[in-house]
C-alpha positions in Angstrom: 17.0 -0.3 37.7 17.7 -0.8 34.0 17.4 2.2 32.0 15.5 2.0 28.6 17.5 2.1 25.5 17.6 5.2 23.5 15.2 3.2 20.7 12.8 2.3 23.5 13.0 5.8 25.0 12.4 7.7 21.7 9.6 5.1 20.7 7.8 6.0 23.8 7.9 9.5 23.1 6.5 8.9 19.5 3.7 7.0 21.2 2.9 10.1 23.5 3.2 12.3 20.7 0.5 10.4 19.1 -2.2 11.3 21.7 -2.4 14.7 20.3 -3.8 13.3 17.0 -7.4 14.1 16.4 -7.8 11.2 13.9 -10.7 8.7 14.6 -9.0 5.8 13.1 -5.3 5.8 14.2 -3.2 7.9 16.4 0.3 8.2 14.9 3.3 10.2 16.4 6.8 10.7 15.0 9.8 12.0 16.6 13.1 12.9 14.6 16.4 12.6 16.5 20.2 13.5 16.0 23.0 11.4 16.1 23.6 13.2 19.7 20.1 11.8 21.0 18.6 15.5 20.6 15.1 15.8 19.4 15.0 17.7 16.4 11.1 17.6 15.7 7.9 16.0 16.7 4.8 15.3 14.5 1.2 13.7 15.1 -1.5 13.0 12.3 -4.3 15.7 12.0 -5.8 18.0 9.6 -4.2 21.1 8.2 -4.0 24.1 10.4 -7.4 26.0 11.2 -9.5 23.1 9.6 -12.1 21.3 11.8 -10.8 18.3 13.3 -12.1 14.8 12.6 -13.1 14.5 16.2 -15.6 17.2 15.4 -16.8 16.5 11.9 -16.3 12.6 11.7 -14.0 10.7 9.6 -14.7 11.1 5.9 -12.6 7.7 4.8 -15.3 6.1 7.3 -18.2 7.7 5.6 -17.1 6.4 2.3 -16.1 2.8 3.3 -12.5 3.3 2.4 -10.1 0.7 4.0 -7.5 1.7 6.2 -4.0 1.9 4.5 -5.7 3.2 1.5 -7.3 6.5 0.2 -4.4 8.7 1.4 -5.3 11.4 -1.0 -9.0 11.5 0.3 -8.0 12.0 4.2 -7.5 15.5 4.9 -5.0 14.8 7.5 -1.1 15.5 7.6 0.6 12.4 8.5 2.9 12.7 11.6 6.0 11.7 9.7 5.1 14.7 7.3 4.7 17.1 10.0 7.6 16.0 11.7 9.8 16.5 8.5 8.2 19.9 8.0 9.1 21.1 11.4 12.6 19.5 11.0 13.6 20.7 7.6 17.3 20.2 6.6 18.1 19.6 10.4 16.8 16.1 9.8 19.5 15.1 7.5 21.3 11.9 8.8 18.7 11.7 11.7 16.7 8.8 13.0 12.8 9.1 12.5 10.9 7.1 15.6 7.2 6.5 14.5 4.7 4.2 16.1 3.6 2.5 12.5 4.9 1.6 9.4 5.6 4.7 7.3 3.0 4.6 4.5 4.4 4.7 0.9 3.8 8.6 0.6 5.7 9.1 3.8 8.4 6.7 2.9 9.2 9.0 -0.2 9.5 11.9 1.8 11.7 10.3 4.6 14.2 9.2 1.8 14.3 12.6 0.2 14.6 14.2 3.8 17.8 12.2 4.0 16.7 10.2 7.3 19.3 7.6 7.8 17.5 5.4 9.9 13.6 4.7 11.0 12.6 2.8 14.1 9.1 1.5 13.8 7.3 0.4 17.2 4.0 -0.8 15.9 2.3 -1.7 12.5 0.1 -0.3 9.7 -1.7 -2.1 6.9 0.2 -0.2 4.1 3.5 -2.0 4.1 4.7 -0.4 0.7 6.4 1.9 2.4 8.8 -0.4 4.1 10.0 -1.7 0.7 10.7 2.1 -0.6 12.8 2.5 2.5 14.6 -0.7 1.9 15.2 0.1 -1.7 16.7 3.4 -0.7 19.3 2.1 1.8 17.4 3.5 4.8 17.9 1.6 8.0 14.9 0.0 9.5 14.2 -1.3 12.8 11.2 -2.7 14.2 10.9 -2.8 18.2 7.9 -3.6 20.5 4.8 -5.4 19.6 3.2 -5.7 16.3 6.3 -7.5 14.7 5.1 -10.1 12.0 6.9 -12.6 9.5 6.5 -10.3 6.5 7.7 -7.1 8.3 10.7 -8.9 9.9 11.7 -9.9 6.4 11.4 -6.5 4.9 13.4 -5.0 8.1 16.0 -7.4 7.9 16.8 -6.9 4.4 17.3 -3.2 5.2 19.5 -3.7 7.9 
């Protein structure tokens, strides 16, 4: 029996973490992993602590007709990557972040400033600007699993 690679293993964990999300549109999960293959932190997308979940009150972006990948400032959710980076703090430096979709442009900035060395993506998302930010900052990006397309492959190849 063949064991999954580390990337496959931690990407599956990110997908499982995403199941905790209370977002009605997308379930995102993130896992920060050290160079020794130890989990530093996890995160999923959802509203701030103590607030009513979107599963209870509905999605404000749906009510306002805001397209996926836009209107980040309107959505009350904290993104999966943001939650993981908050939990990981300085321990995130030089780690790999596994996420089940492309990081948005806001999360990409936080990933760069947190000192994440590598991002492994195992899915897709409509906001691809974050990939360009990661590439420009020299963060290594790998895209595994389903959802790869020519545009993403071109961006990712430039970062590796």
